[in-house]
CSV table of C-alpha atoms in Angstrom, one decimal:
chain,number,residue,atom,x,y,z
U,1,MET,CA,-32.3,84.2,264.3
U,2,PRO,CA,-28.7,84.8,263.1
U,3,ALA,CA,-26.3,86.8,265.2
U,4,ALA,CA,-25.9,90.4,264.5
U,5,PHE,CA,-23.4,91.0,261.7
U,6,SER,CA,-20.9,93.6,262.6
U,7,PRO,CA,-17.4,92.8,261.2
U,8,ARG,CA,-14.4,94.5,262.5
U,9,VAL,CA,-12.0,96.3,260.2
U,10,CYS,CA,-8.6,97.7,261.1
U,11,VAL,CA,-7.4,100.7,259.0
U,12,ILE,CA,-3.7,101.3,259.2
U,13,GLY,CA,-3.0,104.9,258.4
U,14,ALA,CA,-5.0,107.9,259.7
U,15,GLY,CA,-4.6,110.3,256.7
U,16,PRO,CA,-7.5,111.4,254.6
U,17,ALA,CA,-7.9,108.0,252.9
U,18,GLY,CA,-7.8,106.1,256.2
U,19,MET,CA,-10.2,108.5,258.0
U,20,SER,CA,-12.6,108.5,255.1
U,21,CYS,CA,-12.6,104.7,255.0
U,22,ALA,CA,-13.2,104.5,258.8
U,23,LEU,CA,-16.1,107.0,258.5
U,24,TRP,CA,-17.7,105.0,255.7
U,25,LEU,CA,-17.2,101.7,257.5
U,26,HIS,CA,-18.8,103.1,260.6
U,27,ASN,CA,-21.8,104.5,258.6
U,28,LEU,CA,-22.2,101.1,256.9
U,29,GLY,CA,-22.5,99.4,260.3
U,30,LEU,CA,-19.0,97.9,260.5
U,31,GLU,CA,-16.6,98.3,263.5
U,32,ALA,CA,-13.6,100.4,262.4
U,33,THR,CA,-10.4,101.0,264.2
U,34,LEU,CA,-7.8,103.5,263.0
U,35,VAL,CA,-4.1,102.9,263.7
U,36,ASP,CA,-1.3,105.3,263.0
U,37,THR,CA,2.4,105.6,264.0
U,38,GLU,CA,2.2,109.4,264.4
U,39,LYS,CA,1.1,111.5,267.4
U,40,SER,CA,-1.7,113.2,265.4
U,41,PRO,CA,-4.0,112.0,262.6
U,42,GLY,CA,-3.8,113.7,259.2
U,43,GLY,CA,-1.0,112.0,257.3
U,44,ALA,CA,0.6,114.2,254.6
U,45,MET,CA,-2.0,116.9,255.3
U,46,LEU,CA,0.0,117.8,258.4
U,47,LEU,CA,2.8,119.0,256.1
U,48,ASN,CA,0.6,121.1,253.8
U,49,PHE,CA,1.3,124.6,255.1
U,50,LEU,CA,-0.5,126.4,252.3
U,51,ASN,CA,-4.3,126.9,251.8
U,52,ASN,CA,-5.8,124.0,249.9
U,53,ASN,CA,-8.6,125.4,247.7
U,54,TRP,CA,-9.0,122.2,245.7
U,55,VAL,CA,-11.5,120.5,248.0
U,56,LEU,CA,-15.1,121.6,247.4
U,57,GLY,CA,-16.6,123.5,250.3
U,58,GLN,CA,-13.3,123.7,252.2
U,59,ARG,CA,-12.1,127.1,251.2
U,60,GLY,CA,-9.1,128.8,252.8
U,61,LEU,CA,-8.0,125.9,254.9
U,62,SER,CA,-4.4,124.7,255.2
U,63,GLY,CA,-3.7,121.0,255.3
U,64,LEU,CA,-3.3,121.2,259.1
U,65,GLU,CA,-6.7,122.9,259.5
U,66,MET,CA,-8.4,120.4,257.1
U,67,ALA,CA,-6.8,117.5,259.0
U,68,ALA,CA,-8.3,118.9,262.3
U,69,ARG,CA,-11.7,119.0,260.8
U,70,PHE,CA,-11.5,115.4,259.5
U,71,THR,CA,-10.2,114.3,262.9
U,72,GLU,CA,-13.0,116.0,264.8
U,73,HIS,CA,-15.6,114.2,262.5
U,74,VAL,CA,-14.0,110.8,263.3
U,75,GLU,CA,-13.7,111.5,267.0
U,76,SER,CA,-17.3,112.7,267.2
U,77,LEU,CA,-18.4,109.2,266.1
U,78,ALA,CA,-16.2,107.5,268.8
U,79,ILE,CA,-14.3,105.6,266.2
U,80,PRO,CA,-11.3,104.2,268.0
U,81,LEU,CA,-8.1,106.0,267.0
U,82,LEU,CA,-4.9,104.4,268.2
U,83,LEU,CA,-2.0,106.8,267.8
U,84,GLU,CA,1.8,106.3,268.2
U,85,CYS,CA,1.2,102.6,267.5
U,86,ARG,CA,3.7,100.7,265.4
U,87,PRO,CA,2.5,97.4,263.7
U,88,THR,CA,4.9,94.6,264.6
U,89,ARG,CA,3.2,91.5,263.4
U,90,LEU,CA,0.1,90.6,261.2
U,91,ALA,CA,-1.1,87.0,261.5
U,92,ARG,CA,-4.3,85.1,260.5
U,93,ASP,CA,-6.0,82.2,262.2
U,94,ALA,CA,-7.7,79.2,260.6
U,95,HIS,CA,-11.0,81.1,260.6
U,96,GLY,CA,-9.6,84.0,258.6
U,97,GLN,CA,-9.4,86.4,261.5
U,98,PHE,CA,-6.5,88.9,261.4
U,99,GLN,CA,-4.5,89.5,264.5
U,100,LEU,CA,-2.5,92.8,264.3
U,101,SER,CA,0.2,93.2,267.1
U,102,LEU,CA,1.1,96.8,268.0
U,103,GLU,CA,3.9,98.4,269.9
U,104,THR,CA,2.2,101.3,271.8
U,105,PRO,CA,3.4,103.8,274.4
U,106,GLN,CA,1.8,101.6,277.0
U,107,GLY,CA,3.4,98.4,275.7
U,108,ILE,CA,2.3,95.6,273.4
U,109,SER,CA,-1.3,95.5,272.3
U,110,SER,CA,-3.3,93.8,269.6
U,111,VAL,CA,-6.3,94.3,267.3
U,112,GLU,CA,-8.5,91.6,265.8
U,113,ALA,CA,-10.1,92.2,262.4
U,114,ASP,CA,-12.0,90.6,259.6
U,115,ALA,CA,-10.2,92.8,257.1
U,116,ILE,CA,-7.2,95.1,257.0
U,117,VAL,CA,-7.0,98.4,255.1
U,118,LEU,CA,-3.5,99.7,254.2
U,119,ALA,CA,-3.7,103.5,253.9
U,120,THR,CA,-0.2,104.3,255.0
U,121,GLY,CA,0.4,107.0,252.4
U,122,THR,CA,3.8,108.3,251.1
U,123,ARG,CA,6.7,110.2,252.5
U,124,PHE,CA,8.6,112.9,250.7
U,125,ARG,CA,12.1,112.0,249.4
U,126,GLY,CA,14.7,114.0,251.2
U,127,ARG,CA,18.3,114.1,252.1
U,128,GLU,CA,18.8,110.4,251.1
U,129,ILE,CA,18.9,111.6,247.5
U,130,LEU,CA,21.7,114.0,248.2
U,131,ILE,CA,23.7,112.2,250.8
U,132,GLY,CA,26.1,110.6,248.3
U,133,LEU,CA,27.0,113.8,246.6
U,134,PRO,CA,30.6,115.1,247.0
U,135,GLY,CA,30.7,117.8,249.6
U,136,PHE,CA,27.2,117.3,250.9
U,137,GLY,CA,28.3,116.2,254.4
U,138,GLN,CA,30.1,119.6,254.9
U,139,CYS,CA,27.1,121.7,253.8
U,140,ASP,CA,25.2,123.8,256.4
U,141,PRO,CA,21.9,122.0,257.0
U,142,GLY,CA,20.2,125.3,257.5
U,143,ARG,CA,20.6,126.1,253.8
U,144,LEU,CA,18.8,122.9,252.7
U,145,ARG,CA,15.1,122.3,252.6
U,146,TYR,CA,13.2,119.1,251.7
U,147,GLY,CA,9.7,118.4,250.5
U,148,PRO,CA,6.9,120.4,252.1
U,149,HIS,CA,9.3,122.3,254.3
U,150,CYS,CA,10.4,124.2,251.2
U,151,PHE,CA,7.2,126.1,251.5
U,152,THR,CA,7.9,127.5,255.0
U,153,ARG,CA,9.6,130.9,255.7
U,154,LEU,CA,9.6,131.9,252.1
U,155,SER,CA,9.8,135.6,253.0
U,156,MET,CA,13.4,135.0,254.1
U,157,LEU,CA,14.3,134.4,250.4
U,158,ALA,CA,14.1,138.1,249.5
U,159,GLY,CA,17.3,139.0,247.7
U,160,LYS,CA,18.6,135.4,247.9
U,161,ARG,CA,19.7,132.9,245.3
U,162,LEU,CA,17.7,129.7,245.3
U,163,LEU,CA,18.3,126.4,243.5
U,164,VAL,CA,15.2,124.2,243.2
U,165,ILE,CA,15.6,120.5,242.3
U,166,GLY,CA,12.6,118.9,240.8
U,167,GLY,CA,10.4,119.1,237.7
U,168,GLY,CA,6.8,118.6,239.0
U,169,ASP,CA,4.1,120.9,240.2
U,170,ASN,CA,5.5,121.2,243.7
U,171,ALA,CA,8.9,122.2,242.5
U,172,LEU,CA,7.7,124.8,240.0
U,173,GLU,CA,5.1,126.2,242.3
U,174,ASN,CA,7.8,126.6,245.0
U,175,ALA,CA,10.0,128.4,242.5
U,176,ALA,CA,7.1,130.8,241.6
U,177,LEU,CA,6.5,131.6,245.3
U,178,ALA,CA,10.2,132.2,245.8
U,179,LEU,CA,10.2,134.6,242.9
U,180,ASP,CA,7.2,136.4,244.5
U,181,ALA,CA,9.2,136.7,247.7
U,182,GLY,CA,12.1,138.4,245.8
U,183,ALA,CA,14.5,135.5,245.2
U,184,SER,CA,16.4,134.8,242.0
U,185,VAL,CA,15.7,131.1,241.1
U,186,THR,CA,17.3,128.3,239.2
U,187,VAL,CA,15.3,125.1,238.6
U,188,VAL,CA,16.9,121.8,237.6
U,189,ALA,CA,15.0,118.7,236.6
U,190,ARG,CA,16.5,115.4,235.8
U,191,ASN,CA,14.1,114.9,232.9
U,192,GLN,CA,11.7,117.1,231.1
U,193,PHE,CA,9.5,119.4,233.3
U,194,ARG,CA,6.1,117.7,233.9
U,195,ALA,CA,4.5,120.5,235.9
U,196,GLN,CA,1.4,122.3,234.9
U,197,ALA,CA,1.9,124.5,231.8
U,198,ARG,CA,0.8,127.6,233.7
U,199,PHE,CA,3.8,127.2,236.1
U,200,ILE,CA,6.3,126.6,233.4
U,201,GLU,CA,5.1,129.5,231.3
U,202,ARG,CA,5.1,131.9,234.3
U,203,LEU,CA,8.7,131.0,235.2
U,204,GLN,CA,9.8,131.2,231.6
U,205,ALA,CA,8.4,134.7,231.3
U,206,ALA,CA,9.9,135.9,234.6
U,207,GLY,CA,13.1,137.6,235.2
U,208,HIS,CA,15.6,136.2,237.6
U,209,CYS,CA,14.6,132.6,236.8
U,210,ALA,CA,16.4,129.9,234.8
U,211,LEU,CA,15.0,126.5,233.9
U,212,HIS,CA,17.2,123.5,233.1
U,213,ALA,CA,15.6,120.3,232.0
U,214,ASP,CA,17.6,117.0,231.5
U,215,ALA,CA,20.1,118.2,234.0
U,216,ARG,CA,21.4,117.0,237.4
U,217,LEU,CA,23.3,118.0,240.5
U,218,THR,CA,26.7,116.3,240.7
U,219,ALA,CA,28.2,117.9,243.8
U,220,LEU,CA,27.2,120.3,246.5
U,221,GLN,CA,29.8,122.0,248.6
U,222,PRO,CA,30.1,124.9,251.1
U,223,SER,CA,31.3,128.2,249.7
U,224,PRO,CA,32.2,131.6,251.2
U,225,GLY,CA,28.8,132.9,249.9
U,226,GLY,CA,26.7,129.9,250.7
U,227,LEU,CA,26.6,126.7,248.7
U,228,LEU,CA,28.4,125.8,245.4
U,229,ALA,CA,26.3,123.5,243.2
U,230,SER,CA,28.0,121.6,240.4
U,231,LEU,CA,25.5,120.8,237.6
U,232,GLU,CA,25.6,118.8,234.4
U,233,GLY,CA,23.2,118.9,231.5
U,234,ALA,CA,22.9,119.0,227.8
U,235,ALA,CA,24.8,122.3,227.7
U,236,GLY,CA,27.7,120.7,229.6
U,237,GLN,CA,28.9,121.3,233.1
U,238,TRP,CA,28.7,124.4,235.2
U,239,GLN,CA,28.8,125.7,238.7
U,240,LEU,CA,26.3,127.9,240.5
U,241,GLU,CA,26.6,129.6,243.9
U,242,VAL,CA,23.4,129.8,245.8
U,243,ASP,CA,22.1,130.7,249.3
U,244,ARG,CA,19.6,127.9,249.6
U,245,VAL,CA,18.7,124.6,248.0
U,246,HIS,CA,15.1,123.2,247.9
U,247,LEU,CA,14.7,119.5,247.0
U,248,LEU,CA,11.2,118.7,245.7
U,249,ALA,CA,11.9,115.3,244.1
U,250,GLY,CA,8.7,113.4,244.6
U,251,TYR,CA,7.5,110.8,247.1
U,252,ALA,CA,8.1,107.1,248.1
U,253,PRO,CA,5.4,104.7,249.5
U,254,ASN,CA,5.3,103.7,253.2
U,255,THR,CA,5.2,100.0,252.6
U,256,ALA,CA,8.6,98.8,253.8
U,257,PHE,CA,7.2,97.9,257.2
U,258,LEU,CA,5.1,95.1,255.7
U,259,ASP,CA,8.2,93.1,254.8
U,260,GLY,CA,8.9,92.4,258.4
U,261,ILE,CA,5.5,91.9,260.0
U,262,LEU,CA,3.6,89.3,257.9
U,263,ALA,CA,3.3,85.9,259.4
U,264,ALA,CA,4.0,82.9,257.1
U,265,GLU,CA,0.3,82.2,256.4
U,266,ILE,CA,-0.2,85.6,254.8
U,267,ALA,CA,1.1,86.1,251.3
U,268,PRO,CA,2.7,89.5,250.8
U,269,PRO,CA,0.5,91.8,248.7
U,270,LEU,CA,2.0,92.6,245.3
U,271,LYS,CA,3.9,95.8,244.9
U,272,ASP,CA,5.1,97.6,241.8
U,273,GLU,CA,8.8,98.3,241.0
U,274,ARG,CA,8.8,101.4,243.2
U,275,GLY,CA,7.2,99.7,246.2
U,276,TYR,CA,3.6,101.0,245.8
U,277,LEU,CA,0.9,98.5,246.6
U,278,CYS,CA,-1.0,97.0,243.7
U,279,GLY,CA,-4.8,96.9,244.0
U,280,ASP,CA,-7.7,96.4,241.7
U,281,ALA,CA,-10.1,99.2,240.7
U,282,LEU,CA,-12.0,98.7,244.1
U,283,GLY,CA,-8.9,98.5,246.3
U,284,ARG,CA,-8.5,94.8,246.7
U,285,THR,CA,-4.9,93.7,246.9
U,286,SER,CA,-3.5,90.3,245.8
U,287,THR,CA,-3.9,89.1,249.4
U,288,PRO,CA,-7.5,88.2,250.4
U,289,GLY,CA,-8.7,90.4,253.2
U,290,LEU,CA,-6.0,93.1,252.6
U,291,TYR,CA,-7.2,96.3,250.9
U,292,VAL,CA,-5.3,99.5,249.8
U,293,ALA,CA,-6.6,103.1,249.8
U,294,GLY,CA,-5.0,106.4,249.1
U,295,ASP,CA,-1.5,107.5,247.9
U,296,VAL,CA,0.2,104.2,248.9
U,297,GLY,CA,-1.7,102.6,246.0
U,298,ASN,CA,0.0,105.1,243.5
U,299,PRO,CA,-3.1,106.8,242.1
U,300,ALA,CA,-2.6,108.7,238.8
U,301,PHE,CA,-3.1,112.1,240.5
U,302,PRO,CA,-2.6,111.8,244.3
U,303,ASN,CA,-4.5,114.4,246.3
U,304,VAL,CA,-6.8,114.8,249.2
U,305,LEU,CA,-9.9,114.3,247.2
U,306,SER,CA,-8.8,111.1,245.5
U,307,ALA,CA,-7.7,109.8,248.9
U,308,LEU,CA,-11.1,110.6,250.4
U,309,ALA,CA,-12.9,108.9,247.5
U,310,GLN,CA,-10.7,105.8,247.6
U,311,GLY,CA,-11.2,105.4,251.3
U,312,ALA,CA,-15.0,105.5,250.8
U,313,GLN,CA,-14.8,103.1,247.9
U,314,VAL,CA,-12.7,100.6,249.8
U,315,ALA,CA,-15.1,100.7,252.7
U,316,LYS,CA,-18.0,99.9,250.4
U,317,THR,CA,-16.0,97.1,248.8
U,318,ILE,CA,-15.2,95.6,252.2
U,319,GLU,CA,-18.9,95.7,253.2
U,320,PHE,CA,-19.8,93.9,250.0
U,321,ASP,CA,-17.1,91.3,250.3
U,322,LEU,CA,-17.8,90.5,253.9
U,323,ASN,CA,-21.5,90.3,253.2
U,324,GLN,CA,-20.8,87.4,250.9
U,325,THR,CA,-19.5,85.4,253.9
U,326,ARG,CA,-22.2,86.6,256.3
U,327,PRO,CA,-24.0,83.8,258.2
U,328,ARG,CA,-27.5,83.3,256.8
């Protein structure tokens, strides 16, 4: 009688894609281990401070609350969850087994696996975008907000002047919420606005709001009344004094760590020009045994639902692939 078939899979990243993948792997009879560098599971959901009403059956929950529910589900199944663990090396032996070395709070550890899932997500682009601007180093950091943190303490904007940098849904929704809080708002986008039409139309119809497409920030300096922003666009150059600046300029993939950990026998998985991992329709990367799930694979419309679905799909793909090598 052949030995029991129970492959081990290591999922790097404990956001919605990673936790969904681990859940499905577990339910498919595979041994899943979740690894994450953070203190708590949840990934980008931990920075979603607003209610997320886009997930069926999960009404009125913030990203933090939804992450807690997902975590409870994973923990209830005793799926190993290794937190505050930084991958330092990924090697592969002659039998195809992966060996992932980890730097943990307790020291160096390792995980063996038949397959690896990369579900490391993205990070919001922040001060690195502004750091080269003239005057930026002298600005009061308390007047600057980046990414999801722009959605906190909005009530403090009543009667204030706000500059929002970005042209997507997050930027224009933030501008709309700031208007609701009583701020006067200017929104600047490097290209054309790509947000939902409802946000654009609402802001265009509102008082105390100006939208500038194809414009950019060229300098940011302290001023007696707050911050002095120098701007450049189709209409020329102008300056604007504001009380606060919100930068909502998109995301970057968490893939740089791979460049320093892959052993010589593992070919680096293909990335696109922005550093996102390239996978096929089922999550297979160009490197056999390595799979990608969630936002790190640059889905067309990244969100919690697509991450959950991709995690499940990758688990099913791994189960199928490993079954092909199962001892008969």
